[in-house]
Coordinates of C-alpha atoms and ligand atoms in Angstrom, one line a residue:
X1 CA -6.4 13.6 -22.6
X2 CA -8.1 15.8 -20.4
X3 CA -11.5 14.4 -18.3
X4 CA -14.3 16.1 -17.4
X5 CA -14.8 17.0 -14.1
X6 CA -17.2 14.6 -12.0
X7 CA -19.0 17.2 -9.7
X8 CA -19.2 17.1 -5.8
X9 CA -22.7 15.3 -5.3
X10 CA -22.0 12.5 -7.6
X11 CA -21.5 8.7 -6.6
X12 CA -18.2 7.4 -6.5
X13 CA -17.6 3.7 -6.5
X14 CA -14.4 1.6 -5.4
X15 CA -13.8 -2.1 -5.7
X16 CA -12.8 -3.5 -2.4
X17 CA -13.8 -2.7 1.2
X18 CA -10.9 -2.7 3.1
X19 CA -9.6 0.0 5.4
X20 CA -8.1 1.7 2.3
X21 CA -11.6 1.6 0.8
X22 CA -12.7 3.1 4.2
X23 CA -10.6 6.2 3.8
X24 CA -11.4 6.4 0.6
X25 CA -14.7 6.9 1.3
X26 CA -14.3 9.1 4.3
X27 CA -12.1 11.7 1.9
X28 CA -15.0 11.4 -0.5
X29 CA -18.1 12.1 1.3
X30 CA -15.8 15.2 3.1
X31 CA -15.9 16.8 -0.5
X32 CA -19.7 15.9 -0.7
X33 CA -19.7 12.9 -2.7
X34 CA -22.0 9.9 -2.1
X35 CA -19.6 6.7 -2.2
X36 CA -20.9 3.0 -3.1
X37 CA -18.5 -0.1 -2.2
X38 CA -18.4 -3.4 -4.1
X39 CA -16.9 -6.5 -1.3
X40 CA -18.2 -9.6 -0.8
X41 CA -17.9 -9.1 3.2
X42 CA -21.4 -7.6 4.6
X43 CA -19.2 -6.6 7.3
X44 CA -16.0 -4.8 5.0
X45 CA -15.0 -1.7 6.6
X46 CA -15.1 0.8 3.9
X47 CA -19.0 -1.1 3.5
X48 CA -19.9 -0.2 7.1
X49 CA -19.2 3.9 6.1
X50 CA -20.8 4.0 2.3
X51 CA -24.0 5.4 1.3
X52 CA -23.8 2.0 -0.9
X53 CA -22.9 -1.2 -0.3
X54 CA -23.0 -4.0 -2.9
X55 CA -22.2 -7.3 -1.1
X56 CA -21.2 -9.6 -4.3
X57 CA -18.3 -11.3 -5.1
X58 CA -15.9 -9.1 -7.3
X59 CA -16.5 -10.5 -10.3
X60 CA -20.0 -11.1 -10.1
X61 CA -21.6 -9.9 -13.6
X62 CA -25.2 -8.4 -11.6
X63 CA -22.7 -6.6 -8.6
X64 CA -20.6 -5.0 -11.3
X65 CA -23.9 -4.4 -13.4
X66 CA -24.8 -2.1 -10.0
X67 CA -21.7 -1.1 -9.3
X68 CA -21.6 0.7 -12.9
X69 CA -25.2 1.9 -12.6
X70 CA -24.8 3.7 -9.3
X71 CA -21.6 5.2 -9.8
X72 CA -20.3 8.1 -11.9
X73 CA -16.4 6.8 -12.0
X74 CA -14.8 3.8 -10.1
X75 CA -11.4 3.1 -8.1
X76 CA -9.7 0.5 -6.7
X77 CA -8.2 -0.3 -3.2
X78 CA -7.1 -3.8 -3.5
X79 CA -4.1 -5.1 -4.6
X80 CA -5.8 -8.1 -6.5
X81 CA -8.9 -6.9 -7.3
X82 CA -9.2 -8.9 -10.7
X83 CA -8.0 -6.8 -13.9
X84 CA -11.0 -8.3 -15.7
X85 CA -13.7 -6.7 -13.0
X86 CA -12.1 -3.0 -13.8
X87 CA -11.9 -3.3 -17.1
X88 CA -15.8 -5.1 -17.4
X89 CA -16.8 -1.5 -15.7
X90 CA -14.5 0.6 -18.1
X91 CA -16.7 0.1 -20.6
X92 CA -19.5 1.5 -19.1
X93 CA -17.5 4.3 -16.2
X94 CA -14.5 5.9 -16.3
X95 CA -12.3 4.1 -14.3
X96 CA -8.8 4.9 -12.5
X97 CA -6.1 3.3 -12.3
X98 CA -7.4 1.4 -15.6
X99 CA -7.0 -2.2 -15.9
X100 CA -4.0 -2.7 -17.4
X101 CA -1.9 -0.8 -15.6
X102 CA -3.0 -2.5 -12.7
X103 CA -2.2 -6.2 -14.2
X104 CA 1.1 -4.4 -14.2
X105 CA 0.8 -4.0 -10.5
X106 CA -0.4 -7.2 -10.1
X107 CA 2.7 -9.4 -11.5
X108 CA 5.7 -9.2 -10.0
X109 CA 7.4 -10.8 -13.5
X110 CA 6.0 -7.9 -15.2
X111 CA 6.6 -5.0 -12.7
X112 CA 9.9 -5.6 -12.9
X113 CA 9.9 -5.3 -16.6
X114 CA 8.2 -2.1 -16.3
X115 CA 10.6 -0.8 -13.9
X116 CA 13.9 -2.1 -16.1
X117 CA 11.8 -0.7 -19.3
X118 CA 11.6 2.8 -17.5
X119 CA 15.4 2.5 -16.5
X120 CA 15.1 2.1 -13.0
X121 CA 17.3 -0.4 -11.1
X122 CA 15.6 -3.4 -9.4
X123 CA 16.7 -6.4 -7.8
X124 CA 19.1 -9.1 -9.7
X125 CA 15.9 -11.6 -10.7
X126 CA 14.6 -14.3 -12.5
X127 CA 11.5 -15.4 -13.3
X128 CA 10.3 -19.1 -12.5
X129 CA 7.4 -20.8 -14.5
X130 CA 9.7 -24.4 -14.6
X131 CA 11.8 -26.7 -13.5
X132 CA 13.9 -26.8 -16.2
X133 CA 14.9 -22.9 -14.9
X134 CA 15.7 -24.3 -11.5
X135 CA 17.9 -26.6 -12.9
X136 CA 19.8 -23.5 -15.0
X137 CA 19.2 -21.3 -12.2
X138 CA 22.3 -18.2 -12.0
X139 CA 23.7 -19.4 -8.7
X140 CA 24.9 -15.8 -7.9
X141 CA 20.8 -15.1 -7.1
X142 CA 20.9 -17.4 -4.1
X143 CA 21.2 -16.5 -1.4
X144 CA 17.4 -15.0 -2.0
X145 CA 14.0 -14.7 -2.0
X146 CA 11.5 -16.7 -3.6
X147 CA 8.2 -14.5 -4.3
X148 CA 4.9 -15.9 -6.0
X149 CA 4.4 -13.6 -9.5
X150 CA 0.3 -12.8 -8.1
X151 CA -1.1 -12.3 -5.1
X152 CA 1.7 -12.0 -2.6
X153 CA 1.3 -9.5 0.2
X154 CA 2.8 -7.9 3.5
X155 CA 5.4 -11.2 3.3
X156 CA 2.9 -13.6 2.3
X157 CA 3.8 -16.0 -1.1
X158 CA 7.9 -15.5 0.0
X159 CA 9.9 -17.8 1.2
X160 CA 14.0 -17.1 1.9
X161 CA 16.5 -20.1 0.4
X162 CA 20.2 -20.1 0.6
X163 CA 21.0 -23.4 -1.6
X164 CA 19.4 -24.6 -5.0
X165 CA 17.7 -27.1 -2.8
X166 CA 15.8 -25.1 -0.8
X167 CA 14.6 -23.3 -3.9
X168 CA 13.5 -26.6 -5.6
X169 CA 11.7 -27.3 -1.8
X170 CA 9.9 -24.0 -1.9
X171 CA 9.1 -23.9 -5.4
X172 CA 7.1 -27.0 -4.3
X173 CA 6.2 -26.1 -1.0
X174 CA 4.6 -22.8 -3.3
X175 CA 2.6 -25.5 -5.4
X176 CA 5.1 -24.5 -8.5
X177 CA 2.9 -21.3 -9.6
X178 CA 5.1 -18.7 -11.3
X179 CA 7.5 -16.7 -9.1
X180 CA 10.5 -14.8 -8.5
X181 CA 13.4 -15.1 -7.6
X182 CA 15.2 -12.1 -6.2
X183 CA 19.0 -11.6 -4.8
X184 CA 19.0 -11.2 -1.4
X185 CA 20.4 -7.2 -1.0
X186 CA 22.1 -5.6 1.9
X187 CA 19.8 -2.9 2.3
X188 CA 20.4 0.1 4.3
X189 CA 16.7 1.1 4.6
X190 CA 13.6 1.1 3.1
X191 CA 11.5 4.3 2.1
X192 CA 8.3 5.2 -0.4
X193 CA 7.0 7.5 -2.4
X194 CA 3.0 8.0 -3.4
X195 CA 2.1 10.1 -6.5
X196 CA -0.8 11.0 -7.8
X197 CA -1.7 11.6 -11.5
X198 CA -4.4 12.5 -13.6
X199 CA -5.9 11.8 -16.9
X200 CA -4.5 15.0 -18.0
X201 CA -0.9 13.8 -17.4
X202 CA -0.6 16.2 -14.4
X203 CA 1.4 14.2 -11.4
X204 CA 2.0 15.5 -7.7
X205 CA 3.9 13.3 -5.1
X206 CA 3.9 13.2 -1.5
X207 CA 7.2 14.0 0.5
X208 CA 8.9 10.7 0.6
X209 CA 8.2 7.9 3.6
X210 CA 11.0 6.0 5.7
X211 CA 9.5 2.3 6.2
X212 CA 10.8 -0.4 8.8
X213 CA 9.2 -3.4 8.2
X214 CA 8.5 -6.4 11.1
X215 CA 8.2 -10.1 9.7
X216 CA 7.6 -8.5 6.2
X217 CA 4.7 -6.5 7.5
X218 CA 5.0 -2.8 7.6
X219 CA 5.5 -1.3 11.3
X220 CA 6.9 2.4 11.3
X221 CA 6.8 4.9 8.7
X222 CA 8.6 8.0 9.5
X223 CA 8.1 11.5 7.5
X224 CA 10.7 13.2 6.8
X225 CA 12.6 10.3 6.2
X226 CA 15.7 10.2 8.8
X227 CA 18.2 8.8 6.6
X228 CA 17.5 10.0 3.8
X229 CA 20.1 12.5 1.0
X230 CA 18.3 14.5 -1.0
X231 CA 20.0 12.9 -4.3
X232 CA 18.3 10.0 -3.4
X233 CA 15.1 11.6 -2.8
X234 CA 15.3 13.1 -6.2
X235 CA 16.3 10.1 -7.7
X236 CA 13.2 8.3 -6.3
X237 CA 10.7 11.1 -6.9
X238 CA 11.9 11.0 -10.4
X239 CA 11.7 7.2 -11.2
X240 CA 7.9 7.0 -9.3
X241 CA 6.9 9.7 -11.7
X242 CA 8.4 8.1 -14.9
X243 CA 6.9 4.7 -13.2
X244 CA 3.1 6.2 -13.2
X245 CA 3.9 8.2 -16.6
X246 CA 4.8 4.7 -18.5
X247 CA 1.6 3.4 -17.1
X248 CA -0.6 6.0 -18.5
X249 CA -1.8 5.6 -14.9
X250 CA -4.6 7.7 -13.4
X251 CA -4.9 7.7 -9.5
X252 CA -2.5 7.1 -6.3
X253 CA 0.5 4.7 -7.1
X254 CA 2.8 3.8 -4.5
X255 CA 6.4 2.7 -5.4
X256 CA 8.5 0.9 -2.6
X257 CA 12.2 0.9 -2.8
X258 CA 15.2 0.0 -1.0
X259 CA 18.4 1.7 -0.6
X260 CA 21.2 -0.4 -0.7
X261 CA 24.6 -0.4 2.0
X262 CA 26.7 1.4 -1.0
X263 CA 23.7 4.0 -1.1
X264 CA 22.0 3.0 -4.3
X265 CA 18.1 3.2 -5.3
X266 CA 16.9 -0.1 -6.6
X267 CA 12.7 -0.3 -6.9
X268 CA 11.3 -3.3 -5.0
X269 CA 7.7 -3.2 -6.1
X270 CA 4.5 -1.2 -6.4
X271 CA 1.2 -0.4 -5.2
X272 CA -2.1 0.8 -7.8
X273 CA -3.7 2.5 -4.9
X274 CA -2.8 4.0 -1.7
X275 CA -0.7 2.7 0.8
X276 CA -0.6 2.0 4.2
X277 CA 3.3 3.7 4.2
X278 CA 1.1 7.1 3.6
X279 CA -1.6 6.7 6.1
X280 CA 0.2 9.6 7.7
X281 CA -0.9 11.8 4.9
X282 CA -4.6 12.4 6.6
X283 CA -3.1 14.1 9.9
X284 CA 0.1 14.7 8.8
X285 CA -0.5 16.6 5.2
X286 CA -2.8 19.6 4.1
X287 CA -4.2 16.7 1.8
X288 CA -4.1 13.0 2.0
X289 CA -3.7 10.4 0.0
X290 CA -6.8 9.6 -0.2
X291 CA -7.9 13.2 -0.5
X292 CA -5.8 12.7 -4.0
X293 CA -7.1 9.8 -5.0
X294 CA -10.1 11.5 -5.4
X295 CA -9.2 14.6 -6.9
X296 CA -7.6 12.2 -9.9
X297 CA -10.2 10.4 -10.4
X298 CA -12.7 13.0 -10.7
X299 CA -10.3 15.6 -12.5
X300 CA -10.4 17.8 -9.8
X301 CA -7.3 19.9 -9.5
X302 CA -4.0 18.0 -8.2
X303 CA -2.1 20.3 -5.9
X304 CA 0.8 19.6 -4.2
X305 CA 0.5 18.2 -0.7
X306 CA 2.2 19.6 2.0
X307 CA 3.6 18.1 5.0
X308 CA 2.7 20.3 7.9
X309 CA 4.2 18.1 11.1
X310 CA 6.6 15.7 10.9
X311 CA 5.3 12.4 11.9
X312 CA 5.9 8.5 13.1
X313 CA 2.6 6.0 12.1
X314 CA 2.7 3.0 13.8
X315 CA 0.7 0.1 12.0
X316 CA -2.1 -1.5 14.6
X317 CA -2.0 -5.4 14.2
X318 CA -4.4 -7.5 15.9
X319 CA -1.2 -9.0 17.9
X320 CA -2.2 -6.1 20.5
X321 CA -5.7 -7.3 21.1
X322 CA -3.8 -10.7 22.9
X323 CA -2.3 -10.9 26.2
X324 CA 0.4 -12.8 27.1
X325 CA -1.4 -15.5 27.8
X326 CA -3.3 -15.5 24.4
X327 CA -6.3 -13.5 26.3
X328 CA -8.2 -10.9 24.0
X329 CA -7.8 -7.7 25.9
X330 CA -8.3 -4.0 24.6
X331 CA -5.2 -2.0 23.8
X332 CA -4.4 0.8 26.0
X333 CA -6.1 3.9 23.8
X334 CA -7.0 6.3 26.6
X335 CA -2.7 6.1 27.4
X336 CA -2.2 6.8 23.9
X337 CA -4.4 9.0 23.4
X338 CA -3.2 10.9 26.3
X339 CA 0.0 12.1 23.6
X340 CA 0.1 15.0 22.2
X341 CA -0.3 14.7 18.5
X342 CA -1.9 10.9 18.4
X343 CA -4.2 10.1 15.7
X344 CA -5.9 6.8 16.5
X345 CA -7.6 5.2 13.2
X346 CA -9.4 1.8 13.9
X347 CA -10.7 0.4 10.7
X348 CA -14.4 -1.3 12.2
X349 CA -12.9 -4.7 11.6
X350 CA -15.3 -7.0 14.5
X351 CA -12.6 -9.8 15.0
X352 CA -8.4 -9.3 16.2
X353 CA -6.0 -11.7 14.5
X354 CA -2.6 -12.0 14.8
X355 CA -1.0 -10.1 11.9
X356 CA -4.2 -8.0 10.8
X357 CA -4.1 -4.7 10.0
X358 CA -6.4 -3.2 13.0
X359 CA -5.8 0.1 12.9
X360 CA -2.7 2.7 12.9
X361 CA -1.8 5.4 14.9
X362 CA 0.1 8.6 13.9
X363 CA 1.7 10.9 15.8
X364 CA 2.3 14.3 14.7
X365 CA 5.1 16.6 16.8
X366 CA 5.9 19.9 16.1
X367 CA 9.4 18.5 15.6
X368 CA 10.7 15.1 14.5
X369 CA 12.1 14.8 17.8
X370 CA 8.8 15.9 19.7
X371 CA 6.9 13.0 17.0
X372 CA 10.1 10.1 17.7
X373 CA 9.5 10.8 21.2
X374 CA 5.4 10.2 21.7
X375 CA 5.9 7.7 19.2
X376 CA 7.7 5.7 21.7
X377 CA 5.8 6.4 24.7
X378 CA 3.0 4.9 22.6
X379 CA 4.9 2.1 21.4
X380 CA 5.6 1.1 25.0
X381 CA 1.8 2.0 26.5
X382 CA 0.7 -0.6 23.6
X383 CA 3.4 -3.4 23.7
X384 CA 5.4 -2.7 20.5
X385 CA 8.8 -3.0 20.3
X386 CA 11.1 0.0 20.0
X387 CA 13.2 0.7 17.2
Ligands
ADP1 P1 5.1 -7.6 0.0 O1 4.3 -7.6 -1.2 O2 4.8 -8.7 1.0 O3 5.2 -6.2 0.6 P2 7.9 -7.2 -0.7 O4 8.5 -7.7 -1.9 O5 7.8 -5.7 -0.6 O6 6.6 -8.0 -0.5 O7 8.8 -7.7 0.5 C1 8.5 -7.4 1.9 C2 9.8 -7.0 2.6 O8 10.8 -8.0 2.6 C3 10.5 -5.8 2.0 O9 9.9 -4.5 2.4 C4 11.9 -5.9 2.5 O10 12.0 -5.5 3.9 C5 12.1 -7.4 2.5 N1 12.7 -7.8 1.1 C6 12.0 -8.1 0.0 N2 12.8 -8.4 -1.0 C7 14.0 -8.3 -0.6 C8 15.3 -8.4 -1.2 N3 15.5 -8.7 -2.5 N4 16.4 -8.2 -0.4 C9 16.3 -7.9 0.9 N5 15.1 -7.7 1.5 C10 14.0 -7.9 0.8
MG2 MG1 6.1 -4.5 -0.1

């Protein structure tokens, strides 16, 4: 199928107003597009930067009734934006990734069957909707993770059990909604890779990300990826492609996975939209993420991004607004800023709290040395620990 281009000058809507909604619309009013946001928050931050911002709850029938109206095509930047709201606007707008790829997305149950259907290994898992399964549970799963199906995100909806029951207590303390259960793996480290596709079946994917995550919240991504062989990267590029491809996707996927103490690639889960792992695409790329996500949606050309510096992002959470005495303070940013190759990106949010995504900060060196080493120095000037 190939799509007609949407011109430069048209409206271009997304569903969500987070800081990935903000770059979003930063990369599309660069290329001359006027942008309109659908959050319920007056205050969202990708609201605060649109030419448009419709202020209804996501599945209000009049703000999607707007939303359509205003826009030319629409996008998403939310992990649980509901499936229903993208696929009430499909049938007035194009829109990408379409709604049942991101129900995909949006289950962990059925990700995993997507992944297992498109041959790529995941985690040893089972799916639990009862307590009859508890009861006939494979006791080589444990120890391991217990993961709500929906709505989990950066380490929220898990809970780790060693015994059979611990898993009855959190399937309880987790109110008994569907989850997962997933081995516990040795991993050896964690990395991602973004692609972007088209409706013409075109794909493109960004050089792969190395991720070290604190309390199951993304900290460091580092580009190129130190420990990474480049069997493995071709083994990952490979699967993320075959991953979108399966979908029929149209837009920025992201596709986590971990690689195992014996070396092996198992998929851990993915993103419809981009990702906070490729933040460091906007200063660290000849085109972003974002940049992409709007080329794929509109049908303008997908080229290959390059990267041009390699690069460490730190993620900004609102931990570093608080002294140690629980005081609000400002971070140090004229110290960080002070490094050559710092990027700061603050994402408009008005109020600090403790695990929020703030901001991030990239670094750019003209080696990865240079990047590792003002990547620390800003580490320290803000409070971070070291890794
Ligand atoms: P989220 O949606 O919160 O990002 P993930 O499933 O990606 O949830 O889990 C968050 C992090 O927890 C992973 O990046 C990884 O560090 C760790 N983790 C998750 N599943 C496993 C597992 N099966 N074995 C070991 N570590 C895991
Ligand atoms: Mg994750």
């Amino acid at each position: 199928m190939t799509q007609h281009v949407i011109q430069p000058g048209a409206t271009l809507g997304v569903l969500g107003g987070g800081q990935l909604g903000r770059m979003f619309v930063h990369a599309a009013q660069a290329l001359g597009y006027r942008t309109a946001v659908l959050d319920p928050d007056p205050r969202s931050p990708a609201g605060q930067v649109s030419h448009v911002h419709i202020s209804t709850p996501y599945l209000d029938a009049t703000g999607l009734q707007q939303l359509a109206q205003v826009a030319a095509a629409v996008t998403t930047e939310f992990e649980n934006v509901p499936a229903t709201a993208l696929a009430a606007l499909a049938v007035h707008r194009p829109v990408a990734p379409g709604a049942a790829a991101v129900s995909v997305c949006q289950d962990r149950a059925k990700e995993k069957a997507h992944f297992v259907a498109c041959g790529v290994p995941c985690a040893p898992h089972a799916v639990i909707t009862s307590t009859d399964q508890l009861a006939s549970l494979d006791p080589t799963l444990l120890p391991g993770i217990l993961k709500t199906a929906q709505l989990g995100y950066d380490g929220k909806g898990q809970v780790r059990v060693n015994t059979p029951e611990q898993l009855a207590a959190a399937w309880a303390a987790l109110k008994g909604v569907p989850c997962v259960l997933e081995k516990m793996l040795p991993l050896q480290f964690e990395v991602s890779v973004i692609v972007a596709r088209n409706a013409a079946g075109e794909v493109v994917n960004f050089p792969l990300q190395q991720n070290l995550h604190r309390d199951g919240i993304l900290a460091v991504t580092t580009v190129p990826a130190p420990q990474l062989t480049p069997e493995i990267e071709a083994q990952a590029c490979t699967a993320a492609r075959t991953i979108a491809a399966r979908l029929n996707y149209v837009g920025v996927l992201c596709v986590e996975f971990f690689i195992l103490q014996d070396g092996s690639l198992v998929a851990n889960e993915m993103a419809p939209r981009p990702h906070n792992s490729g933040h460091y695409t906007i200063d660290a790329c000849d085109l972003s993420q974002f940049d992409l996500q709007v080329r794929a949606m509109t049908g303008l050309p997908l080229v290959t991004p390059r990267l041009h510096s390699p690069t460490v992002m730190l993620n900004l959470l609102g931990d570093l607004w608080f002294d140690a005495n629980g005081k609000l303070r400002e971070p140090n940013w004229p110290g960080v800023l002070q490094l050559p190759g710092a990027h700061l990106h603050l994402y408009g949010k008005t109020e600090a709290r403790k695990g929020r995504k703030m901001g991030h900060l990239t670094i750019t060196g003209a080696t990865a040395d240079d990047a590792r080493a003002n990547a620390l120095l800003a580490a320290a000037l803000l409070g971070l620990p070291l890794w």
